[in-house]
Amino acid sequence: MTFLQLNDLKIHFPTDDGLVRSVDGLSFQLERGKTLGIVGESGSGKSVTSLGILGLHKGGRAKISGEIWLDGEELVSASPEHVRSLRGKKMAMIFQDPLSAMHPYYTVGDQIIEAYRIHNNVSKKVAKKHAIDMLGRVGIPQPDRRVDSYPHEFSGGMRQRAMIAMALSCDPELLIADEPTTALDVTVQAQILDLMRDLQRDFNAALIIITHDLGVVAELSDDILVMYGGKCIEYGSADDIFERPEHPYTWGLLGSMPRLDREVTERLLPIKGSPPSLINVPSGCAFHPRCAFEPRTGGKGSTLVPDLVETEGGHLVRCHLSREERRDIWATEIKPKLES
Amino acid sequence: MSETILSVQGLEKHFPVTKGLFKSQVGAVKAVDGISFDVRKGETLGLVGESGCGKTTTGRLITRLIEPTGGKITFEGHDITHMKQGKLRPLRRDMQMIFQDPYSSLNPRHTVGAIVGAPFRIQGIETEQGTKKAVQDILELVGLNPEHYNRYPHEFSGGQRQRIGIARTLALKPKLIIADEPVSALDVSIQAQVVNLLEDLQNELDLTYVVIAHDLSVVRHISDRVAVMYLGKIVEVGERASLYSSPMHPYTNALLSAVPIPDPKQREGRERIRLTGDVPSPLNPPPACRFHTRCWKAQEICKTQEPPLAELAPGHAVACHFPENAPSTTETPATVA
Amino acid sequence: MVTYIIRRLIGALAMLFVVSAVTFSIFFVVPRLAGVTPDDMANRYVGRAATAANVQATAQKLGLYDPVVVQYGRWVKGVFVGSEYDYGAGVEHCPAPCLGYSFVTKQPVWPDLVDRLPVTLSLAAGASVIWLVIGVSVGVLSALKRRSIFDRGAMIIALAGVSLPPFFTGLVALSLLSYGLGITAPGGAYVPLSENPAQWAYSLILPWLTLAFLNAAAYARLTRAGMLDTMGEDYIRTARAKGLKESKVIGKHGLRAALTPIVTIFGLDVGILVGGAILTENAFSLQGLGKYATTAIAANDLPKIMGFTMLAAFFIVVANLIVDLLYAVVDPRVRLS
């Protein structure tokens, strides 16, 4: 049985301005020891997905449907109390900004101790020893002293390490990292990415890394899921996404970022327009107003939602263009420009 | 070589640190500590570094948003280091700033027309067909719909707001634009739009840019020359191609090596330099070479003597006792001038 | 931490001096600017059989012809070592701390204030406990059950509580509960705590509730807003992600942060209240400091007004001091800087 499986997950928020379809029919699978990268821009629904898996999407007002299977248990229909008992133990999360994600009034140690004691019936003393162990494991020097420091006394990188120590304190099997390095400097980001790679190997957890940075995804992920307007628009192995991308949005992302490993291109190849508001997702293919190839779909783009179709060996694409058209465009129009 | 538009000599900004009952000064945060560089007309100079390196402070010093504690800033031949605000105002037309956050740098109660037109009013400039026409021309120039003249900032997306910010700086046809992290708050696909816009405007309007950013890939794409800062000092400066292809300072090497590459095939084979620890605090920075605490090449001399910024290749200077990729391959300390 | 405390203490003392100087100026300099001569002031101390010579002699003896600074110095000296008042009809000794001498009642001010203090303290102590408990609980519940009937109802009542002055609610409560139903003590009834605690509480319950209603309403609104803010913080999401029970998320993580500003305001409010709850004391004819002040004002008894003002200021400054120190205990971030 698959360790984590999402089937047609939908998370909708009724608001005064209309229904926000943050996540709109998302399915994927993830095994222990593997890393899935979820890539998307603001409002793509990537963060709400992760909160939904943990049952942390905002309480009563959100409407959630579909299935989340975690190690043989279905979580959408499970009692909130049961999901709570899994949070922190079976599944844990690392957040973007470790300064605001840690309570300013409690020491780093207290916060790790608390996380450990929720799920382990041990004395404070034992838990503190465990907290010191964990801080040492994530590379914090002098952990027996730093355990009594407050978050604001840590540097940004140290805080994120402490956050990781907290998330791993109960040995979770699923770890979700939401933009874990976005708030960090580049040299510190490299350290944290290394740390996450090493720890995942040690803990053999399933890791979901959510980010807007294709570089970070490429560093860590086995598989990659590209989200746009609450839906998966392309899914495949890291090689699929970076070597043989088939969705115009993925092409756009690749063309938008300057790369250090290539010659300097004359111009970047951006996507026109802005990411859609989730209240007013465009009809048909959500990407069609920004898509340079929409005219080639014969008007289907604005009227029909394309299906997510397997193109080859687990590589899924949601696009009206035919497989041949996509491969042709990639090979003749996109790839040469990216590599010029 | 074209003429120099901005020249910075030994620029310093020390923020005093006080302690104790009587707030006596016990030290200083040396945010910017004696940096020198020139910006040539029509070029883009990139200023990169991690948080606390002083790049943002440098931008604010150049535009005189804060007062330098030492050094000299020359803009178009005028010494503006301590120039009074009144005398500075006419020069401000020629030197504008773009800020990082397109959400907080636009007044939410003013229309786009008022925001972009404000420089005209402040500088008391009459335009031939009225301010409105002038503003609409600029909006069109930055890719916004001129009919949106009467809209408010919250009606625009993040990328459009940054365009408004850019339009505001362009109003008075400046010569030099200081852009502080102009794209870092934007979505990936929008970043590229704004980067392209900045490049187009540079060509059309003959602008000179100083781009301050932490993203090495963006800086490489947009800059002609790049200066790398660490703890208030410029450690390396050079032409883009030579700096990125053969970086001389170990810190530059480490920075470049730390940037994640969007290519899973390079995951394993890539040679990586990993720095340990964080950037030290600019309050009490390490003595002599400030990078020695994290440098794998550091020797005794690095702790006692500060390496000067020396030009080791044409147009490529580095402040290091043991530079890499230097033309002379002998690894002896660079001679101290 | 020690320097922090010492600096705050010095600040508090300086503040008291400033307050005394300002108050002194208001009562003794401003009238003079408005045309009141020293003779006019002395006249009020001499009594009915005032001759010009008498008045001048008294003004001379009281030092009213001296420069204001000298008079202020004398007043300050009186606070520390006591002073003698020679107003023509004899010499009155006013022992330290001498906050002035009332020529209307022929009494030093300080013992009077000390007499009245227990009443005001009793009122403040009971009322503050009631409003804190009720206000915070209602606020927390309102925030957690946002938009529920409870929330809406509580906020409407709170609005009424904030809007209605105590002399209105107090009198309504008195006429209904005391004079109508006879279940609470009538106005003016005060039994000291040392005499009979039960009677003490019984005599004060209505003033307590009246005063508490006003403040509980404000506290409920503040707590609700603070709680709503806090529960949206990232660290609350972290606490939930750990698997913490919701009751603990609210109690340990939410309330702790939301209550910090409440503690601050509570300290200041109690400080202000101890200086006299003027409206409430008047409504219930309680002989506390507030009532003392109104009587003094009605009689234009300057030394009493001055003494009362200084005592009230003293309490507020002390409350401020305690709050500052408490803040450092509650919020570790304050401790360091």
PDB file of N, CA, C and O in Angstrom, chain A residues 289-332:
ATOM      1  N   PRO A 289      -5.461  32.346 -20.092  1.00  0.00           N
ATOM      2  CA  PRO A 289      -5.227  33.761 -20.427  1.00  0.00           C
ATOM      3  C   PRO A 289      -3.753  34.128 -20.514  1.00  0.00           C
ATOM      4  O   PRO A 289      -3.395  35.126 -21.120  1.00  0.00           O
ATOM      5  N   ARG A 290      -2.901  33.324 -19.886  1.00  0.00           N
ATOM      6  CA  ARG A 290      -1.473  33.653 -19.882  1.00  0.00           C
ATOM      7  C   ARG A 290      -0.696  32.780 -20.871  1.00  0.00           C
ATOM      8  O   ARG A 290       0.510  32.924 -21.007  1.00  0.00           O
ATOM      9  N   CYS A 291      -1.383  31.864 -21.503  1.00  0.00           N
ATOM     10  CA  CYS A 291      -0.691  30.844 -22.295  1.00  0.00           C
ATOM     11  C   CYS A 291      -0.412  31.357 -23.705  1.00  0.00           C
ATOM     12  O   CYS A 291      -1.315  31.815 -24.406  1.00  0.00           O
ATOM     13  N   ALA A 292       0.827  31.242 -24.144  1.00  0.00           N
ATOM     14  CA  ALA A 292       1.195  31.704 -25.486  1.00  0.00           C
ATOM     15  C   ALA A 292       0.674  30.760 -26.557  1.00  0.00           C
ATOM     16  O   ALA A 292       0.605  31.118 -27.727  1.00  0.00           O
ATOM     17  N   PHE A 293       0.295  29.541 -26.166  1.00  0.00           N
ATOM     18  CA  PHE A 293      -0.088  28.539 -27.164  1.00  0.00           C
ATOM     19  C   PHE A 293      -1.583  28.281 -27.161  1.00  0.00           C
ATOM     20  O   PHE A 293      -2.059  27.363 -27.817  1.00  0.00           O
ATOM     21  N   GLU A 294      -2.313  29.094 -26.413  1.00  0.00           N
ATOM     22  CA  GLU A 294      -3.752  28.916 -26.319  1.00  0.00           C
ATOM     23  C   GLU A 294      -4.423  28.966 -27.692  1.00  0.00           C
ATOM     24  O   GLU A 294      -5.332  28.160 -27.960  1.00  0.00           O
ATOM     25  N   PRO A 295      -3.992  29.882 -28.599  1.00  0.00           N
ATOM     26  CA  PRO A 295      -4.637  29.914 -29.919  1.00  0.00           C
ATOM     27  C   PRO A 295      -4.580  28.569 -30.637  1.00  0.00           C
ATOM     28  O   PRO A 295      -5.433  28.260 -31.465  1.00  0.00           O
ATOM     29  N   ARG A 296      -3.593  27.741 -30.312  1.00  0.00           N
ATOM     30  CA  ARG A 296      -3.448  26.476 -31.024  1.00  0.00           C
ATOM     31  C   ARG A 296      -4.400  25.399 -30.501  1.00  0.00           C
ATOM     32  O   ARG A 296      -4.398  24.279 -30.990  1.00  0.00           O
ATOM     33  N   THR A 297      -5.177  25.713 -29.452  1.00  0.00           N
ATOM     34  CA  THR A 297      -6.090  24.696 -28.925  1.00  0.00           C
ATOM     35  C   THR A 297      -7.447  24.779 -29.595  1.00  0.00           C
ATOM     36  O   THR A 297      -8.361  24.038 -29.254  1.00  0.00           O
ATOM     37  N   GLY A 298      -7.621  25.683 -30.500  1.00  0.00           N
ATOM     38  CA  GLY A 298      -8.886  25.798 -31.214  1.00  0.00           C
ATOM     39  C   GLY A 298     -10.054  26.204 -30.332  1.00  0.00           C
ATOM     40  O   GLY A 298     -11.137  25.672 -30.463  1.00  0.00           O
ATOM     41  N   GLY A 299      -9.779  27.135 -29.405  1.00  0.00           N
ATOM     42  CA  GLY A 299     -10.866  27.653 -28.574  1.00  0.00           C
ATOM     43  C   GLY A 299     -11.207  26.798 -27.370  1.00  0.00           C
ATOM     44  O   GLY A 299     -11.997  27.179 -26.526  1.00  0.00           O
ATOM     45  N   LYS A 300     -10.614  25.614 -27.269  1.00  0.00           N
ATOM     46  CA  LYS A 300     -10.910  24.746 -26.120  1.00  0.00           C
ATOM     47  C   LYS A 300     -10.377  25.331 -24.820  1.00  0.00           C
ATOM     48  O   LYS A 300     -10.936  25.122 -23.752  1.00  0.00           O
ATOM     49  N   GLY A 301      -9.278  26.077 -24.909  1.00  0.00           N
ATOM     50  CA  GLY A 301      -8.589  26.586 -23.729  1.00  0.00           C
ATOM     51  C   GLY A 301      -9.510  27.334 -22.777  1.00  0.00           C
ATOM     52  O   GLY A 301      -9.450  27.150 -21.567  1.00  0.00           O
ATOM     53  N   SER A 302     -10.397  28.178 -23.317  1.00  0.00           N
ATOM     54  CA  SER A 302     -11.200  29.017 -22.436  1.00  0.00           C
ATOM     55  C   SER A 302     -12.505  28.351 -22.036  1.00  0.00           C
ATOM     56  O   SER A 302     -13.246  28.879 -21.214  1.00  0.00           O
ATOM     57  N   THR A 303     -12.827  27.198 -22.617  1.00  0.00           N
ATOM     58  CA  THR A 303     -14.123  26.597 -22.313  1.00  0.00           C
ATOM     59  C   THR A 303     -14.021  25.270 -21.578  1.00  0.00           C
ATOM     60  O   THR A 303     -14.825  24.976 -20.700  1.00  0.00           O
ATOM     61  N   LEU A 304     -13.023  24.478 -21.892  1.00  0.00           N
ATOM     62  CA  LEU A 304     -12.935  23.124 -21.344  1.00  0.00           C
ATOM     63  C   LEU A 304     -11.772  23.003 -20.365  1.00  0.00           C
ATOM     64  O   LEU A 304     -10.668  23.464 -20.669  1.00  0.00           O
ATOM     65  N   VAL A 305     -12.030  22.389 -19.217  1.00  0.00           N
ATOM     66  CA  VAL A 305     -10.917  22.103 -18.306  1.00  0.00           C
ATOM     67  C   VAL A 305     -10.222  20.852 -18.818  1.00  0.00           C
ATOM     68  O   VAL A 305     -10.845  19.792 -18.930  1.00  0.00           O
ATOM     69  N   PRO A 306      -8.944  20.958 -19.165  1.00  0.00           N
ATOM     70  CA  PRO A 306      -8.263  19.764 -19.675  1.00  0.00           C
ATOM     71  C   PRO A 306      -8.067  18.730 -18.573  1.00  0.00           C
ATOM     72  O   PRO A 306      -7.971  19.080 -17.393  1.00  0.00           O
ATOM     73  N   ASP A 307      -8.028  17.460 -18.955  1.00  0.00           N
ATOM     74  CA  ASP A 307      -7.786  16.400 -17.968  1.00  0.00           C
ATOM     75  C   ASP A 307      -6.292  16.243 -17.730  1.00  0.00           C
ATOM     76  O   ASP A 307      -5.479  16.580 -18.584  1.00  0.00           O
ATOM     77  N   LEU A 308      -5.994  15.675 -16.572  1.00  0.00           N
ATOM     78  CA  LEU A 308      -4.597  15.359 -16.262  1.00  0.00           C
ATOM     79  C   LEU A 308      -4.326  13.989 -16.879  1.00  0.00           C
ATOM     80  O   LEU A 308      -4.870  12.985 -16.431  1.00  0.00           O
ATOM     81  N   VAL A 309      -3.516  13.971 -17.934  1.00  0.00           N
ATOM     82  CA  VAL A 309      -3.344  12.746 -18.709  1.00  0.00           C
ATOM     83  C   VAL A 309      -1.892  12.288 -18.655  1.00  0.00           C
ATOM     84  O   VAL A 309      -0.976  13.113 -18.699  1.00  0.00           O
ATOM     85  N   GLU A 310      -1.715  10.975 -18.543  1.00  0.00           N
ATOM     86  CA  GLU A 310      -0.359  10.424 -18.528  1.00  0.00           C
ATOM     87  C   GLU A 310       0.224  10.486 -19.926  1.00  0.00           C
ATOM     88  O   GLU A 310      -0.383  10.059 -20.897  1.00  0.00           O
ATOM     89  N   THR A 311       1.386  11.073 -20.031  1.00  0.00           N
ATOM     90  CA  THR A 311       1.993  11.168 -21.346  1.00  0.00           C
ATOM     91  C   THR A 311       2.984  10.041 -21.554  1.00  0.00           C
ATOM     92  O   THR A 311       3.132   9.506 -22.635  1.00  0.00           O
ATOM     93  N   GLU A 312       3.680   9.663 -20.487  1.00  0.00           N
ATOM     94  CA  GLU A 312       4.644   8.569 -20.602  1.00  0.00           C
ATOM     95  C   GLU A 312       5.162   8.229 -19.213  1.00  0.00           C
ATOM     96  O   GLU A 312       5.533   9.132 -18.461  1.00  0.00           O
ATOM     97  N   GLY A 313       5.156   6.974 -18.867  1.00  0.00           N
ATOM     98  CA  GLY A 313       5.791   6.472 -17.647  1.00  0.00           C
ATOM     99  C   GLY A 313       5.614   7.340 -16.413  1.00  0.00           C
ATOM    100  O   GLY A 313       6.602   7.767 -15.823  1.00  0.00           O
ATOM    101  N   GLY A 314       4.369   7.632 -16.018  1.00  0.00           N
ATOM    102  CA  GLY A 314       4.130   8.379 -14.782  1.00  0.00           C
ATOM    103  C   GLY A 314       4.239   9.877 -14.936  1.00  0.00           C
ATOM    104  O   GLY A 314       4.083  10.614 -13.965  1.00  0.00           O
ATOM    105  N   HIS A 315       4.507  10.353 -16.115  1.00  0.00           N
ATOM    106  CA  HIS A 315       4.583  11.791 -16.354  1.00  0.00           C
ATOM    107  C   HIS A 315       3.193  12.283 -16.778  1.00  0.00           C
ATOM    108  O   HIS A 315       2.674  11.888 -17.804  1.00  0.00           O
ATOM    109  N   LEU A 316       2.582  13.135 -15.931  1.00  0.00           N
ATOM    110  CA  LEU A 316       1.212  13.570 -16.174  1.00  0.00           C
ATOM    111  C   LEU A 316       1.175  15.034 -16.591  1.00  0.00           C
ATOM    112  O   LEU A 316       1.904  15.851 -16.040  1.00  0.00           O
ATOM    113  N   VAL A 317       0.296  15.363 -17.536  1.00  0.00           N
ATOM    114  CA  VAL A 317       0.189  16.742 -18.004  1.00  0.00           C
ATOM    115  C   VAL A 317      -1.280  17.101 -18.170  1.00  0.00           C
ATOM    116  O   VAL A 317      -2.072  16.275 -18.642  1.00  0.00           O
ATOM    117  N   ARG A 318      -1.644  18.320 -17.784  1.00  0.00           N
ATOM    118  CA  ARG A 318      -3.016  18.789 -17.961  1.00  0.00           C
ATOM    119  C   ARG A 318      -2.994  19.900 -19.011  1.00  0.00           C
ATOM    120  O   ARG A 318      -2.749  21.056 -18.694  1.00  0.00           O
ATOM    121  N   CYS A 319      -3.187  19.517 -20.277  1.00  0.00           N
ATOM    122  CA  CYS A 319      -3.068  20.497 -21.350  1.00  0.00           C
ATOM    123  C   CYS A 319      -3.871  20.043 -22.559  1.00  0.00           C
ATOM    124  O   CYS A 319      -3.983  18.850 -22.839  1.00  0.00           O
ATOM    125  N   HIS A 320      -4.471  21.030 -23.276  1.00  0.00           N
ATOM    126  CA  HIS A 320      -5.262  20.704 -24.460  1.00  0.00           C
ATOM    127  C   HIS A 320      -4.396  20.367 -25.671  1.00  0.00           C
ATOM    128  O   HIS A 320      -4.868  19.738 -26.610  1.00  0.00           O
ATOM    129  N   LEU A 321      -3.171  20.835 -25.658  1.00  0.00           N
ATOM    130  CA  LEU A 321      -2.293  20.513 -26.792  1.00  0.00           C
ATOM    131  C   LEU A 321      -2.050  19.003 -26.809  1.00  0.00           C
ATOM    132  O   LEU A 321      -1.997  18.360 -25.757  1.00  0.00           O
ATOM    133  N   SER A 322      -1.883  18.445 -28.000  1.00  0.00           N
ATOM    134  CA  SER A 322      -1.625  17.009 -28.077  1.00  0.00           C
ATOM    135  C   SER A 322      -0.181  16.742 -27.656  1.00  0.00           C
ATOM    136  O   SER A 322       0.657  17.641 -27.658  1.00  0.00           O
ATOM    137  N   ARG A 323       0.076  15.487 -27.324  1.00  0.00           N
ATOM    138  CA  ARG A 323       1.413  15.118 -26.882  1.00  0.00           C
ATOM    139  C   ARG A 323       2.454  15.501 -27.943  1.00  0.00           C
ATOM    140  O   ARG A 323       3.507  16.037 -27.636  1.00  0.00           O
ATOM    141  N   GLU A 324       2.101  15.249 -29.189  1.00  0.00           N
ATOM    142  CA  GLU A 324       3.038  15.530 -30.279  1.00  0.00           C
ATOM    143  C   GLU A 324       3.294  17.037 -30.372  1.00  0.00           C
ATOM    144  O   GLU A 324       4.440  17.470 -30.498  1.00  0.00           O
ATOM    145  N   GLU A 325       2.211  17.830 -30.300  1.00  0.00           N
ATOM    146  CA  GLU A 325       2.368  19.289 -30.367  1.00  0.00           C
ATOM    147  C   GLU A 325       3.301  19.772 -29.256  1.00  0.00           C
ATOM    148  O   GLU A 325       4.203  20.558 -29.473  1.00  0.00           O
ATOM    149  N   ARG A 326       3.037  19.271 -28.046  1.00  0.00           N
ATOM    150  CA  ARG A 326       3.826  19.733 -26.896  1.00  0.00           C
ATOM    151  C   ARG A 326       5.302  19.394 -27.081  1.00  0.00           C
ATOM    152  O   ARG A 326       6.183  20.210 -26.838  1.00  0.00           O
ATOM    153  N   ARG A 327       5.554  18.170 -27.497  1.00  0.00           N
ATOM    154  CA  ARG A 327       6.950  17.759 -27.645  1.00  0.00           C
ATOM    155  C   ARG A 327       7.633  18.560 -28.750  1.00  0.00           C
ATOM    156  O   ARG A 327       8.809  18.912 -28.641  1.00  0.00           O
ATOM    157  N   ASP A 328       6.864  18.839 -29.755  1.00  0.00           N
ATOM    158  CA  ASP A 328       7.407  19.604 -30.873  1.00  0.00           C
ATOM    159  C   ASP A 328       7.740  21.033 -30.435  1.00  0.00           C
ATOM    160  O   ASP A 328       8.822  21.559 -30.711  1.00  0.00           O
ATOM    161  N   ILE A 329       6.771  21.652 -29.722  1.00  0.00           N
ATOM    162  CA  ILE A 329       6.998  23.031 -29.273  1.00  0.00           C
ATOM    163  C   ILE A 329       8.221  23.075 -28.355  1.00  0.00           C
ATOM    164  O   ILE A 329       9.083  23.944 -28.472  1.00  0.00           O
ATOM    165  N   TRP A 330       8.300  22.138 -27.435  1.00  0.00           N
ATOM    166  CA  TRP A 330       9.423  22.109 -26.492  1.00  0.00           C
ATOM    167  C   TRP A 330      10.750  21.988 -27.242  1.00  0.00           C
ATOM    168  O   TRP A 330      11.692  22.748 -27.007  1.00  0.00           O
ATOM    169  N   ALA A 331      10.797  21.057 -28.174  1.00  0.00           N
ATOM    170  CA  ALA A 331      12.064  20.789 -28.842  1.00  0.00           C
ATOM    171  C   ALA A 331      12.466  21.922 -29.788  1.00  0.00           C
ATOM    172  O   ALA A 331      13.639  22.262 -29.883  1.00  0.00           O
ATOM    173  N   THR A 332      11.480  22.532 -30.459  1.00  0.00           N
ATOM    174  CA  THR A 332      11.857  23.501 -31.487  1.00  0.00           C
ATOM    175  C   THR A 332      11.747  24.951 -31.025  1.00  0.00           C
ATOM    176  O   THR A 332      12.502  25.796 -31.482  1.00  0.00           O
TER     177      THR A 332
END
